[in-house]
Amino acid sequence: MKKQVVLYKKLSALLMARLHEQAEVTLIESLDADGLARLRDALPRAHGLLGASLKLDAELLDLAPDLEAIASVSVGVDNYDIDYLTERRILLSNTPDVLTETTADTGFALILATARRVVELANMVRAGQWSRNLGPAHFGSDVHGKTLGIIGMGRIGEALAQRGHCGFGMPVIYHSHSPKPAVEQRFNAQYRSLGELLQQADFICLTLPLTAETERLIGAEEFALMRPQSIFINISRGKVVDEAALIEALGAGRIRAAGLDVFEREPLNLDSPLLQMDNVVATPHMGSATHETREAMARCAVDNLLAALAGERPANLVNPSVWKD
Ligand SMILES: NC(=O)C1=CN([C@@H]2O[C@H](COP(=O)(O)OP(=O)(O)OC[C@H]3O[C@@H](n4cnc5c(N)ncnc54)[C@H](O)[C@@H]3O)[C@@H](O)[C@H]2O)C=CC1
Ligand SMILES: O=C(O)C(=O)CO
């Protein structure tokens, strides 16, 4: 008998057809109140779940006694209680690698947009306020040759370092759990303590996961170490930053600008002070959002889920202790 799969993310026709061949599929098209009610109804029959952007807590998981595997269409796994999944022996998989380059592109887009004031000046043109040649009040700052600081030197951090070093001649400094000699050799990068990095980098970029250890890693004390010309970029998770402290630092001119793809609460509320600041570029958690990459992520998640339901080890298993050969 085919296994029951609940999707809470719509997939391409090609991937839907693949899933339908192997499983009975229930599709929850959106996670509004109606969709969530349908999800709760479907969970008691589910052997597999596939989706993203939903906090799957113990209360929801307890509705699914037969659940064997969850395939997250994301590399970040902060929406899951991994200890609880492991205790229940539910296999959790994610989608690393396939989104690395695209997310690093987004990071670099934010670096360029903030430093060169792209959004602010383009809005000025659109508003009919371009009446004479630009003067110093509208000048930005250089990106090439400036020091790129990366916090969390993993896949995306490395891809960002490559762009900075090879494309823009930027000295790279980084902070991570431990030094990475291979990265240092490839990009002439240098390891720094967190405090040193915050004091020395022109661009401070967050590329680490949200965990108990990294939640609110960057707060008032950390912003106080940055320099007035520093630009802060967050493409990791909003909760790694104390957002009120960030707003305070921007408001007080303690840093020059911020490029933010992620926020404490998403979608970002329209009344956020961040949206009143010309030196903030805010994007809607679009790090991996290209046609090609989202399809690759979905394909990876389908592969992971079908493998798990067929009794094979998924390629991207997050909680390997559940797996028994
Ligand atoms: N904005 C977006 O749309 C996207 C955001 N992301 C976020 O980026 C994160 C990173 O993704 P990858 O590079 O693939 O992960 P990764 O696991 O390859 O890299 C993360 C790095 O951070 C380091 N790290 C973890 N905790 C740390 C700590 N307390 N102090 C210092 N370093 C620490 C790890 O050692 C690792 O080197 C994801 O977990 C996700 O939250 C990922 C994709 C898209
Ligand atoms: O994969 C992730 O973790 C994201 O944030 C979306 O691509």
Coordinates of C-alpha atoms and ligand atoms in Angstrom, one line a residue:
M1 CA 0.0 0.0 0.0
K2 CA 1.2 3.5 -0.8
K3 CA 2.4 5.7 2.0
Q4 CA 0.5 8.9 2.9
V5 CA 2.3 12.2 2.2
V6 CA 1.1 15.6 3.3
L7 CA 2.5 18.5 1.4
Y8 CA 2.2 22.0 2.8
K9 CA 4.0 23.6 -0.1
K10 CA 3.0 23.4 -3.7
L11 CA 5.4 21.7 -6.0
S12 CA 6.0 21.9 -9.8
A13 CA 3.9 19.5 -12.0
L14 CA 7.0 17.4 -12.6
L15 CA 7.6 16.8 -8.9
M16 CA 3.9 16.4 -8.1
A17 CA 3.8 13.6 -10.7
R18 CA 6.8 11.9 -9.1
L19 CA 5.3 12.0 -5.7
H20 CA 1.9 10.8 -6.9
E21 CA 3.6 7.7 -8.5
Q22 CA 5.0 6.7 -5.1
A23 CA 2.6 8.0 -2.5
E24 CA -1.0 9.1 -1.7
V25 CA -0.7 12.9 -1.6
T26 CA -2.7 15.5 0.3
L27 CA -1.8 19.0 -0.7
I28 CA -2.3 21.9 1.6
E29 CA -1.9 24.9 -0.7
S30 CA -1.5 27.6 1.8
L31 CA -1.0 27.9 5.5
D32 CA -3.9 30.2 6.3
A33 CA -6.4 29.3 9.0
D34 CA -8.3 27.1 6.6
G35 CA -5.1 25.4 5.4
L36 CA -3.9 24.8 9.0
A37 CA -7.2 23.2 9.8
R38 CA -6.9 20.9 6.8
L39 CA -3.3 20.1 7.9
R40 CA -4.5 19.1 11.3
D41 CA -7.2 16.8 9.7
A42 CA -4.5 15.2 7.5
L43 CA -1.8 14.6 10.1
P44 CA -3.4 11.5 11.7
R45 CA -2.9 9.6 8.4
A46 CA 0.5 11.0 7.5
H47 CA 3.7 8.9 7.0
G48 CA 5.6 11.8 5.5
L49 CA 5.5 15.6 5.5
L50 CA 7.1 18.0 3.1
G51 CA 7.1 21.8 3.3
A52 CA 8.6 24.9 4.8
S53 CA 8.0 27.9 6.9
L54 CA 5.8 26.2 9.5
K55 CA 6.8 25.7 13.1
L56 CA 6.1 22.0 13.6
D57 CA 5.9 21.7 17.3
A58 CA 5.2 18.7 19.6
E59 CA 1.5 19.7 19.7
L60 CA 1.2 19.3 15.9
L61 CA 3.4 16.3 15.7
D62 CA 1.4 14.5 18.3
L63 CA -1.5 14.5 15.8
A64 CA 0.6 12.3 13.6
P65 CA 1.3 9.0 15.3
D66 CA 2.5 7.2 12.2
L67 CA 4.9 9.9 11.0
E68 CA 8.2 8.5 9.7
A69 CA 9.8 11.4 7.9
I70 CA 9.8 15.1 7.4
A71 CA 11.5 16.7 4.4
S72 CA 12.0 20.4 5.0
V73 CA 12.3 22.6 1.8
S74 CA 15.0 24.7 3.5
V75 CA 18.5 24.3 4.8
G76 CA 17.6 26.0 8.1
V77 CA 15.9 23.7 10.6
D78 CA 15.0 26.1 13.3
N79 CA 11.3 25.4 12.8
Y80 CA 11.7 21.8 14.1
D81 CA 12.2 20.4 17.6
I82 CA 15.0 18.1 16.6
D83 CA 15.2 16.4 20.0
Y84 CA 11.5 15.6 20.0
L85 CA 11.7 14.3 16.4
T86 CA 14.7 12.1 17.4
E87 CA 12.9 10.8 20.5
R88 CA 10.0 9.9 18.2
R89 CA 12.4 8.4 15.6
I90 CA 11.1 10.6 12.9
L91 CA 13.7 11.3 10.1
L92 CA 14.3 15.0 9.4
S93 CA 16.0 16.1 6.2
N94 CA 16.8 19.5 4.7
T95 CA 18.1 21.0 1.5
P96 CA 21.7 22.2 1.8
D97 CA 24.1 23.0 -1.0
V98 CA 21.5 23.6 -3.8
L99 CA 20.7 27.1 -2.4
T100 CA 24.2 28.1 -1.3
E101 CA 25.2 30.2 -4.3
T102 CA 21.8 31.9 -4.7
T103 CA 21.7 32.9 -1.1
A104 CA 25.2 34.2 -1.3
D105 CA 24.1 36.3 -4.3
T106 CA 21.3 37.8 -2.2
G107 CA 23.9 38.6 0.5
F108 CA 26.0 40.4 -2.0
A109 CA 23.0 42.2 -3.5
L110 CA 22.4 43.6 0.0
I111 CA 26.0 44.6 0.4
L112 CA 25.9 46.5 -2.9
A113 CA 22.5 48.0 -2.3
T114 CA 23.3 49.3 1.2
A115 CA 26.8 50.6 0.4
R116 CA 25.8 52.3 -2.9
R117 CA 22.3 53.4 -1.6
V118 CA 20.7 51.7 -4.6
V119 CA 17.1 51.5 -3.3
E120 CA 17.1 55.0 -1.7
L121 CA 18.5 56.7 -4.9
A122 CA 16.3 54.7 -7.3
N123 CA 13.3 55.7 -5.2
M124 CA 14.5 59.3 -5.5
V125 CA 14.5 59.1 -9.3
R126 CA 11.1 57.5 -9.3
A127 CA 9.7 60.3 -7.1
G128 CA 10.9 62.9 -9.6
Q129 CA 13.5 64.3 -7.1
W130 CA 16.5 63.9 -9.4
S131 CA 16.9 67.6 -10.3
R132 CA 20.6 68.0 -10.4
N133 CA 23.9 66.1 -10.3
L134 CA 24.4 64.1 -7.1
G135 CA 26.5 65.8 -4.4
P136 CA 28.1 64.3 -1.3
A137 CA 24.8 64.1 0.6
H138 CA 23.9 61.3 -1.7
F139 CA 27.2 59.6 -2.1
G140 CA 27.6 56.0 -1.0
S141 CA 30.7 54.1 0.1
D142 CA 33.0 51.7 -1.9
V143 CA 32.6 48.0 -1.6
H144 CA 35.7 46.9 -3.5
G145 CA 38.8 46.8 -1.2
K146 CA 36.7 47.1 2.0
T147 CA 36.9 44.4 4.8
L148 CA 34.3 41.7 4.5
G149 CA 33.4 40.2 7.9
I150 CA 31.6 36.9 7.9
I151 CA 30.0 35.4 11.0
G152 CA 29.4 31.6 10.5
M153 CA 31.9 30.3 7.9
G154 CA 29.8 27.4 6.5
R155 CA 28.5 26.8 3.0
I156 CA 26.9 30.2 2.5
G157 CA 29.6 32.1 4.3
E158 CA 32.2 30.5 2.1
A159 CA 30.3 31.4 -1.1
L160 CA 30.1 35.0 0.2
A161 CA 33.8 35.0 0.9
Q162 CA 34.4 33.9 -2.7
R163 CA 32.4 36.8 -4.1
G164 CA 34.2 39.3 -1.9
H165 CA 37.7 38.0 -2.4
C166 CA 37.6 37.0 -6.1
G167 CA 35.1 39.6 -7.4
F168 CA 35.7 42.7 -5.3
G169 CA 39.2 42.4 -3.9
M170 CA 38.0 42.5 -0.3
P171 CA 40.1 41.3 2.6
V172 CA 38.0 38.6 4.3
I173 CA 37.9 38.1 8.1
Y174 CA 35.6 35.6 9.7
H175 CA 34.3 34.2 13.0
S176 CA 33.0 30.6 13.2
H177 CA 33.0 27.8 15.7
S178 CA 36.6 27.1 14.8
P179 CA 39.3 28.3 12.2
K180 CA 39.0 26.8 8.7
P181 CA 42.5 26.5 7.2
A182 CA 41.2 25.5 3.7
V183 CA 39.0 28.6 3.6
E184 CA 41.9 30.8 4.8
Q185 CA 44.0 29.4 2.0
R186 CA 41.4 29.9 -0.7
F187 CA 40.3 33.4 0.1
N188 CA 43.3 34.6 2.1
A189 CA 40.8 34.9 5.0
Q190 CA 41.7 35.5 8.6
Y191 CA 40.0 34.2 11.7
R192 CA 38.9 36.7 14.4
S193 CA 37.1 36.5 17.7
L194 CA 33.6 37.8 17.5
G195 CA 34.6 41.0 19.2
E196 CA 37.5 41.6 16.9
L197 CA 35.5 41.0 13.8
L198 CA 32.8 43.5 14.9
Q199 CA 35.4 46.1 15.5
Q200 CA 37.4 45.6 12.3
A201 CA 34.9 44.7 9.5
D202 CA 33.4 47.2 7.1
F203 CA 30.6 44.7 6.3
I204 CA 29.4 42.4 9.0
C205 CA 27.5 39.6 7.5
L206 CA 25.5 36.9 9.4
T207 CA 25.5 33.5 7.8
L208 CA 25.0 31.2 10.7
P209 CA 22.0 29.1 11.7
L210 CA 19.5 30.0 14.4
T211 CA 20.1 27.8 17.4
A212 CA 19.9 28.1 21.2
E213 CA 23.5 29.3 21.1
T214 CA 23.0 31.9 18.4
E215 CA 19.6 33.4 19.4
R216 CA 20.2 37.1 20.0
L217 CA 23.9 36.7 19.4
I218 CA 24.0 40.3 18.2
G219 CA 22.6 42.8 20.6
A220 CA 23.3 46.2 22.1
E221 CA 26.8 45.3 23.3
E222 CA 27.8 43.9 19.9
F223 CA 26.4 46.9 18.0
A224 CA 28.4 49.2 20.3
L225 CA 31.6 47.5 19.1
M226 CA 30.8 48.3 15.4
R227 CA 32.1 51.5 13.8
P228 CA 29.9 54.3 12.5
Q229 CA 30.8 53.3 8.9
S230 CA 30.0 49.6 9.4
I231 CA 27.2 48.1 7.4
F232 CA 25.3 45.2 8.9
I233 CA 23.9 42.4 6.7
N234 CA 21.6 39.6 7.9
I235 CA 20.8 36.7 5.6
S236 CA 20.6 34.1 8.3
R237 CA 17.6 34.3 10.7
G238 CA 16.0 37.4 12.3
K239 CA 16.2 36.0 15.8
V240 CA 20.0 35.9 15.7
V241 CA 19.7 39.6 16.2
D242 CA 18.1 41.7 19.0
E243 CA 16.0 43.8 16.5
A244 CA 15.2 46.5 19.0
A245 CA 19.0 47.0 19.6
L246 CA 19.5 47.1 15.8
I247 CA 16.9 49.8 15.4
E248 CA 18.5 51.7 18.3
A249 CA 22.0 51.4 16.7
L250 CA 20.8 52.6 13.3
G251 CA 18.8 55.4 14.9
A252 CA 21.8 56.6 16.9
G253 CA 24.1 56.4 13.9
R254 CA 26.3 53.7 15.6
I255 CA 26.3 51.9 12.2
R256 CA 25.9 53.3 8.7
A257 CA 23.3 51.0 7.2
A258 CA 21.7 47.5 7.3
G259 CA 20.7 45.1 4.6
L260 CA 18.1 42.6 6.1
D261 CA 16.5 39.6 4.4
V262 CA 15.2 38.1 7.7
F263 CA 13.4 39.5 10.7
E264 CA 12.4 38.6 14.2
R265 CA 8.8 38.3 12.9
E266 CA 8.0 37.5 9.3
P267 CA 6.3 39.0 7.3
L268 CA 7.8 42.2 8.7
N269 CA 5.1 44.5 10.1
L270 CA 4.5 47.7 8.1
D271 CA 4.8 49.7 11.3
S272 CA 8.4 48.5 11.9
P273 CA 10.8 51.5 12.4
L274 CA 13.1 49.7 10.0
L275 CA 10.8 50.7 7.2
Q276 CA 11.1 54.3 8.0
M277 CA 14.9 54.4 7.6
D278 CA 16.5 55.3 4.3
N279 CA 19.7 53.4 5.2
V280 CA 17.8 50.1 5.6
V281 CA 17.3 47.8 2.7
A282 CA 14.7 45.2 3.8
T283 CA 13.9 42.2 1.5
P284 CA 11.2 39.6 2.1
H285 CA 13.3 36.5 3.1
M286 CA 14.2 36.0 -0.6
G287 CA 17.6 34.5 -0.1
S288 CA 17.0 31.4 -2.1
A289 CA 14.0 32.7 -4.1
T290 CA 14.9 32.1 -7.7
H291 CA 12.9 29.7 -10.0
E292 CA 16.0 27.5 -10.5
T293 CA 16.9 27.3 -6.9
R294 CA 13.5 26.8 -5.4
E295 CA 12.9 23.9 -7.9
A296 CA 16.2 22.4 -7.0
M297 CA 15.3 22.7 -3.3
A298 CA 11.9 21.1 -3.9
R299 CA 13.5 18.2 -5.9
C300 CA 16.1 17.6 -3.1
A301 CA 13.3 17.5 -0.5
V302 CA 11.2 15.1 -2.7
D303 CA 14.3 12.8 -3.1
N304 CA 14.9 12.9 0.7
L305 CA 11.3 12.1 1.5
L306 CA 10.9 9.3 -1.0
A307 CA 14.2 7.7 0.1
A308 CA 13.1 7.9 3.8
L309 CA 9.7 6.4 3.1
A310 CA 11.3 3.6 1.0
G311 CA 13.5 2.7 4.0
E312 CA 16.6 4.2 2.5
R313 CA 18.8 6.8 4.3
P314 CA 18.0 10.3 2.9
A315 CA 21.0 12.1 1.5
N316 CA 20.5 15.1 3.8
L317 CA 19.6 13.6 7.2
V318 CA 19.6 16.2 10.0
N319 CA 19.2 13.7 12.9
P320 CA 21.4 10.8 11.9
S321 CA 21.1 9.1 15.3
V322 CA 17.6 8.0 14.3
W323 CA 19.1 6.0 11.4
K324 CA 19.9 2.3 12.0
D325 CA 21.7 0.5 9.2
Ligands
LIG1 N1 17.8 34.3 3.9 C1 17.6 33.1 3.4 O1 16.7 33.0 2.5 C2 18.3 31.9 3.7 C3 18.9 31.8 5.0 N2 19.6 30.7 5.3 C4 20.2 30.6 6.7 O2 21.6 30.4 6.6 C5 22.0 29.5 7.5 C6 23.4 28.9 7.1 O3 23.3 28.0 6.1 P1 24.5 27.2 5.6 O4 25.7 28.1 5.2 O5 24.1 26.2 4.5 O6 24.9 26.4 6.9 P2 26.2 25.8 7.4 O7 25.9 24.8 8.5 O8 27.0 25.3 6.2 O9 27.0 27.0 8.0 C7 26.8 27.6 9.2 C8 28.1 27.9 9.9 O10 27.8 28.7 11.1 C9 28.7 28.2 12.1 N3 28.1 28.5 13.4 C10 27.1 27.9 14.0 N4 26.8 28.4 15.2 C11 27.8 29.3 15.4 C12 28.2 30.1 16.5 N5 27.5 30.1 17.7 N6 29.3 30.9 16.4 C13 30.0 30.9 15.3 N7 29.7 30.1 14.2 C14 28.7 29.3 14.3 C15 28.9 26.7 11.8 O11 30.0 26.2 12.4 C16 28.9 26.7 10.3 O12 30.2 26.9 9.8 C17 20.8 28.5 7.6 O13 20.8 27.8 8.8 C18 19.6 29.4 7.4 O14 19.2 29.8 8.7 C19 19.9 29.7 4.4 C20 19.4 29.8 3.2 C21 18.5 30.9 2.7
LIG2 O1 16.6 27.4 3.3 C1 16.4 28.2 4.3 O2 16.8 28.0 5.4 C2 15.7 29.5 4.0 O3 15.7 30.4 4.8 C3 15.0 29.6 2.7 O4 15.6 29.3 1.6

